Amino acid sequence: MRRFFALKPLILLTATALTAACGGGGGGGGSTDSGTGLNESSCDLQYSAATAAGAVGTDPRLADQWHLSNTGQFGGISGNDNRVFEAWNTTRGAQIQVAVVDDAVEVTHEDLVANVTAGKSYNYRSQRRGSSFPLPCSSSQSHGTAVAGLITARDNNAKGVAGVAPRANLVGFNALATSLDSDIADALNRELAIVDVYNNSWGSPDNGQLNPAESSFVRAIDNGIRNGRNGKGTIYTFPGGNGGCYGVNADTQACYSDNSNYDGYVNKLGLITTCAVDNMGKQPAYGERGANFLVCGSSSNNRAGITTTALLNDYRSNFSGTSASTPIVAGVAALMLAANPQLTWRDVQLILASTARKNDEFDAEWTTNFGLNFNPKYGFGTANAAAAVAAATSWTSVGGSESLKTCGPFVSNPNRPLPDPAPAITTIEDSITVTGCAISKIEFVEIRLTTDHTYNGDLRVNLSSPNGLISELADDRLCSPAGAGDSCGSYDDWPFGSVRHMGEPADGVWTMGVADAILIGDDQGTFKRWALTFYGS
């Protein structure tokens, strides 16, 4: 049984702890949702009935939502936002259905209820068909409600805040309330016939370890992108992670950093993996690196958090991490689909990448290739709702999964030793020559690596394309505070994902470089095998 973690900077909430607050997991406690209100006997929070009717007027906390429009409030730099107000001149997301897969969602909240699709939410805690109130049972279960507000809080109702897509429809699936892999897989395909966007502000722990995804998860995502939205493909948004500094070296005071590619739930084909930028346009301290990052959403720093909905019809201004940046990008995707419902899942990713705003423009790691900017901290940049919606209205579709071309796997078995770094680090390189691949524009590359090194945390792994573009896949790290054992996990056909080569042709010489760096001495290993699979048009 796998535990799932709601992502917050340096704070991990286990599903076990969450369900314990509700009187246990599985079918814990009774739940009724008939009548004018609620009577969840296992909950220690009390809810009253809410109605969609209400006043009309400016949302009183709208000016605090700098991610929608940053005018320099809270000490930020004007313009470092997701350009949402401009997008609202075209659409506010009406008729698009968004699902929030999380710990719980207060679907009765005064600022959410007007957009909730009646009878389509699902309560995994009760395990009972027809229970459509996936409500929080304690104050610790506030995460999903904050996420939902960032996407679909109702605008112009004189209440609280507004979501990025404030007229989109909302359902909540509290699959994180149990610790069952089967519930996660079920939620990712639940109501597949009507859901356009599934937001998932959760992932594996940020600890530098390799955390593989369950096979049921992989099947659910593949089914969604193939069969969701009548074959156009469902949109799945996931967070890149908050492990930018998951531990500190006692001697050097340097941070040990996670990489988004160590999380098997966010390095897969078909996902929009999201990074974070703060109100200065910079990477927050918790930000990771990743060749799998597509675009960033806004999120917190030590000066300004994100303002959204909170439990019991309340609001908060301290939401944070890639938990917050991810629903902002989900909201942008909803706006794009409202502007052009014929977009496929591939179209959405290509538009987001090509219209992203180059934040932190003087950062030395930006490169521009094949018409796109890329940075391992920021992906293709910050999601730009206005530009993405404008592009969506006239976009010529590349098709969905049915027209996605695949080349590979191309396999090499170098079986070369990886020497300890004495007197200097030695990178062992091996190349694969790709010929005859019909993909002229890559959209995603899957890289699989097998080593038998005694401490895989020592290894730095990079992929170089025929055009010299580098995908940073892994860095050396210490995954156990005590440094005992190979706690980082095994590169045993480990899948890395990269969008970094978007727009490149597949043919040519691709080189994998693996080096043993010096975290743990006197260890040995072999670069045994690697493989490449390309997806694109």
mmCIF file with all atom_site columns, N, CA, C and O in Angstrom, residues 15 47 86 102 109 112 116 132 150 156 182 199 234 277 284 312 339 349 396 461 483 501:
data_model
loop_
_atom_site.group_PDB
_atom_site.id
_atom_site.type_symbol
_atom_site.label_atom_id
_atom_site.label_alt_id
_atom_site.label_comp_id
_atom_site.label_asym_id
_atom_site.label_entity_id
_atom_site.label_seq_id
_atom_site.pdbx_PDB_ins_code
_atom_site.Cartn_x
_atom_site.Cartn_y
_atom_site.Cartn_z
_atom_site.occupancy
_atom_site.B_iso_or_equiv
_atom_site.pdbx_formal_charge
_atom_site.auth_seq_id
_atom_site.auth_comp_id
_atom_site.auth_asym_id
_atom_site.auth_atom_id
_atom_site.pdbx_PDB_model_num
ATOM 1  N N  . ALA A 1 15  ? -1.450  10.174 3.802   1.00 0.00 ? 15  ALA A N  1
ATOM 2  C CA . ALA A 1 15  ? -2.855  9.819  3.683   1.00 0.00 ? 15  ALA A CA 1
ATOM 3  C C  . ALA A 1 15  ? -3.340  9.115  4.943   1.00 0.00 ? 15  ALA A C  1
ATOM 4  O O  . ALA A 1 15  ? -4.484  9.249  5.355   1.00 0.00 ? 15  ALA A O  1
ATOM 5  N N  . TYR A 1 47  ? -20.862 21.420 8.756   1.00 0.00 ? 47  TYR A N  1
ATOM 6  C CA . TYR A 1 47  ? -21.161 22.211 7.575   1.00 0.00 ? 47  TYR A CA 1
ATOM 7  C C  . TYR A 1 47  ? -22.639 22.551 7.560   1.00 0.00 ? 47  TYR A C  1
ATOM 8  O O  . TYR A 1 47  ? -23.479 21.800 8.024   1.00 0.00 ? 47  TYR A O  1
ATOM 9  N N  . GLU A 1 86  ? -6.373  39.314 -18.455 1.00 0.00 ? 86  GLU A N  1
ATOM 10 C CA . GLU A 1 86  ? -6.469  39.532 -19.895 1.00 0.00 ? 86  GLU A CA 1
ATOM 11 C C  . GLU A 1 86  ? -7.212  38.382 -20.581 1.00 0.00 ? 86  GLU A C  1
ATOM 12 O O  . GLU A 1 86  ? -7.987  38.599 -21.516 1.00 0.00 ? 86  GLU A O  1
ATOM 13 N N  . ASP A 1 102 ? -7.819  14.882 -4.435  1.00 0.00 ? 102 ASP A N  1
ATOM 14 C CA . ASP A 1 102 ? -7.078  15.393 -3.286  1.00 0.00 ? 102 ASP A CA 1
ATOM 15 C C  . ASP A 1 102 ? -7.536  14.700 -2.012  1.00 0.00 ? 102 ASP A C  1
ATOM 16 O O  . ASP A 1 102 ? -8.152  13.636 -2.064  1.00 0.00 ? 102 ASP A O  1
ATOM 17 N N  . HIS A 1 109 ? -18.710 24.958 0.006   1.00 0.00 ? 109 HIS A N  1
ATOM 18 C CA . HIS A 1 109 ? -18.137 26.277 0.289   1.00 0.00 ? 109 HIS A CA 1
ATOM 19 C C  . HIS A 1 109 ? -18.892 27.356 -0.481  1.00 0.00 ? 109 HIS A C  1
ATOM 20 O O  . HIS A 1 109 ? -19.252 27.182 -1.653  1.00 0.00 ? 109 HIS A O  1
ATOM 21 N N  . LEU A 1 112 ? -17.506 28.111 -3.890  1.00 0.00 ? 112 LEU A N  1
ATOM 22 C CA . LEU A 1 112 ? -17.354 26.995 -4.818  1.00 0.00 ? 112 LEU A CA 1
ATOM 23 C C  . LEU A 1 112 ? -18.674 26.414 -5.276  1.00 0.00 ? 112 LEU A C  1
ATOM 24 O O  . LEU A 1 112 ? -18.798 25.922 -6.402  1.00 0.00 ? 112 LEU A O  1
ATOM 25 N N  . VAL A 1 116 ? -20.199 23.728 -8.585  1.00 0.00 ? 116 VAL A N  1
ATOM 26 C CA . VAL A 1 116 ? -20.137 22.296 -8.341  1.00 0.00 ? 116 VAL A CA 1
ATOM 27 C C  . VAL A 1 116 ? -21.190 21.577 -9.182  1.00 0.00 ? 116 VAL A C  1
ATOM 28 O O  . VAL A 1 116 ? -22.367 21.958 -9.192  1.00 0.00 ? 116 VAL A O  1
ATOM 29 N N  . SER A 1 132 ? -21.830 12.034 -2.525  1.00 0.00 ? 132 SER A N  1
ATOM 30 C CA . SER A 1 132 ? -21.189 13.024 -3.386  1.00 0.00 ? 132 SER A CA 1
ATOM 31 C C  . SER A 1 132 ? -20.597 14.182 -2.607  1.00 0.00 ? 132 SER A C  1
ATOM 32 O O  . SER A 1 132 ? -20.402 15.255 -3.161  1.00 0.00 ? 132 SER A O  1
ATOM 33 N N  . LEU A 1 150 ? -8.454  27.836 -6.219  1.00 0.00 ? 150 LEU A N  1
ATOM 34 C CA . LEU A 1 150 ? -7.558  28.432 -7.201  1.00 0.00 ? 150 LEU A CA 1
ATOM 35 C C  . LEU A 1 150 ? -8.023  28.182 -8.622  1.00 0.00 ? 150 LEU A C  1
ATOM 36 O O  . LEU A 1 150 ? -7.721  28.961 -9.535  1.00 0.00 ? 150 LEU A O  1
ATOM 37 N N  . ASN A 1 156 ? -17.160 37.499 -9.238  1.00 0.00 ? 156 ASN A N  1
ATOM 38 C CA . ASN A 1 156 ? -18.210 38.513 -9.284  1.00 0.00 ? 156 ASN A CA 1
ATOM 39 C C  . ASN A 1 156 ? -19.442 38.123 -8.468  1.00 0.00 ? 156 ASN A C  1
ATOM 40 O O  . ASN A 1 156 ? -20.577 38.425 -8.840  1.00 0.00 ? 156 ASN A O  1
ATOM 41 N N  . SER A 1 182 ? -5.634  1.666  -5.693  1.00 0.00 ? 182 SER A N  1
ATOM 42 C CA . SER A 1 182 ? -6.801  1.470  -6.557  1.00 0.00 ? 182 SER A CA 1
ATOM 43 C C  . SER A 1 182 ? -7.720  2.682  -6.538  1.00 0.00 ? 182 SER A C  1
ATOM 44 O O  . SER A 1 182 ? -8.363  3.000  -7.557  1.00 0.00 ? 182 SER A O  1
ATOM 45 N N  . ASN A 1 199 ? -6.973  17.822 -11.792 1.00 0.00 ? 199 ASN A N  1
ATOM 46 C CA . ASN A 1 199 ? -5.849  18.434 -11.071 1.00 0.00 ? 199 ASN A CA 1
ATOM 47 C C  . ASN A 1 199 ? -5.406  17.528 -9.938  1.00 0.00 ? 199 ASN A C  1
ATOM 48 O O  . ASN A 1 199 ? -6.220  17.067 -9.123  1.00 0.00 ? 199 ASN A O  1
ATOM 49 N N  . THR A 1 234 ? -7.864  13.544 -22.006 1.00 0.00 ? 234 THR A N  1
ATOM 50 C CA . THR A 1 234 ? -8.034  14.306 -20.779 1.00 0.00 ? 234 THR A CA 1
ATOM 51 C C  . THR A 1 234 ? -6.738  15.036 -20.434 1.00 0.00 ? 234 THR A C  1
ATOM 52 O O  . THR A 1 234 ? -5.639  14.577 -20.727 1.00 0.00 ? 234 THR A O  1
ATOM 53 N N  . VAL A 1 277 ? 6.949   29.693 -9.650  1.00 0.00 ? 277 VAL A N  1
ATOM 54 C CA . VAL A 1 277 ? 7.678   30.962 -9.607  1.00 0.00 ? 277 VAL A CA 1
ATOM 55 C C  . VAL A 1 277 ? 6.997   31.873 -8.596  1.00 0.00 ? 277 VAL A C  1
ATOM 56 O O  . VAL A 1 277 ? 5.782   31.805 -8.409  1.00 0.00 ? 277 VAL A O  1
ATOM 57 N N  . PRO A 1 284 ? 11.275  29.721 -6.126  1.00 0.00 ? 284 PRO A N  1
ATOM 58 C CA . PRO A 1 284 ? 11.305  29.715 -4.663  1.00 0.00 ? 284 PRO A CA 1
ATOM 59 C C  . PRO A 1 284 ? 12.341  28.727 -4.133  1.00 0.00 ? 284 PRO A C  1
ATOM 60 O O  . PRO A 1 284 ? 12.827  27.859 -4.869  1.00 0.00 ? 284 PRO A O  1
ATOM 61 N N  . LEU A 1 312 ? -14.701 25.855 5.936   1.00 0.00 ? 312 LEU A N  1
ATOM 62 C CA . LEU A 1 312 ? -15.857 26.463 6.591   1.00 0.00 ? 312 LEU A CA 1
ATOM 63 C C  . LEU A 1 312 ? -16.129 27.882 6.083   1.00 0.00 ? 312 LEU A C  1
ATOM 64 O O  . LEU A 1 312 ? -16.255 28.835 6.833   1.00 0.00 ? 312 LEU A O  1
ATOM 65 N N  . ALA A 1 339 ? -12.083 28.143 -24.763 1.00 0.00 ? 339 ALA A N  1
ATOM 66 C CA . ALA A 1 339 ? -11.895 28.934 -25.983 1.00 0.00 ? 339 ALA A CA 1
ATOM 67 C C  . ALA A 1 339 ? -11.930 28.058 -27.228 1.00 0.00 ? 339 ALA A C  1
ATOM 68 O O  . ALA A 1 339 ? -12.376 28.502 -28.290 1.00 0.00 ? 339 ALA A O  1
ATOM 69 N N  . GLN A 1 349 ? -0.551  20.979 -24.418 1.00 0.00 ? 349 GLN A N  1
ATOM 70 C CA . GLN A 1 349 ? 0.849   21.039 -23.992 1.00 0.00 ? 349 GLN A CA 1
ATOM 71 C C  . GLN A 1 349 ? 1.687   21.889 -24.948 1.00 0.00 ? 349 GLN A C  1
ATOM 72 O O  . GLN A 1 349 ? 2.517   22.700 -24.511 1.00 0.00 ? 349 GLN A O  1
ATOM 73 N N  . THR A 1 396 ? -4.222  24.996 -35.084 1.00 0.00 ? 396 THR A N  1
ATOM 74 C CA . THR A 1 396 ? -4.437  23.838 -35.945 1.00 0.00 ? 396 THR A CA 1
ATOM 75 C C  . THR A 1 396 ? -3.977  22.598 -35.198 1.00 0.00 ? 396 THR A C  1
ATOM 76 O O  . THR A 1 396 ? -2.797  22.462 -34.861 1.00 0.00 ? 396 THR A O  1
ATOM 77 N N  . VAL A 1 461 ? 23.482  12.067 -14.157 1.00 0.00 ? 461 VAL A N  1
ATOM 78 C CA . VAL A 1 461 ? 23.006  11.491 -15.416 1.00 0.00 ? 461 VAL A CA 1
ATOM 79 C C  . VAL A 1 461 ? 22.488  12.608 -16.312 1.00 0.00 ? 461 VAL A C  1
ATOM 80 O O  . VAL A 1 461 ? 21.624  13.395 -15.902 1.00 0.00 ? 461 VAL A O  1
ATOM 81 N N  . GLY A 1 483 ? 23.452  8.651  5.636   1.00 0.00 ? 483 GLY A N  1
ATOM 82 C CA . GLY A 1 483 ? 24.270  8.166  4.526   1.00 0.00 ? 483 GLY A CA 1
ATOM 83 C C  . GLY A 1 483 ? 24.454  6.664  4.536   1.00 0.00 ? 483 GLY A C  1
ATOM 84 O O  . GLY A 1 483 ? 25.409  6.151  3.976   1.00 0.00 ? 483 GLY A O  1
ATOM 85 N N  . HIS A 1 501 ? 13.356  18.467 -25.210 1.00 0.00 ? 501 HIS A N  1
ATOM 86 C CA . HIS A 1 501 ? 13.717  18.366 -26.626 1.00 0.00 ? 501 HIS A CA 1
ATOM 87 C C  . HIS A 1 501 ? 12.538  18.656 -27.555 1.00 0.00 ? 501 HIS A C  1
ATOM 88 O O  . HIS A 1 501 ? 12.583  18.294 -28.739 1.00 0.00 ? 501 HIS A O  1
#
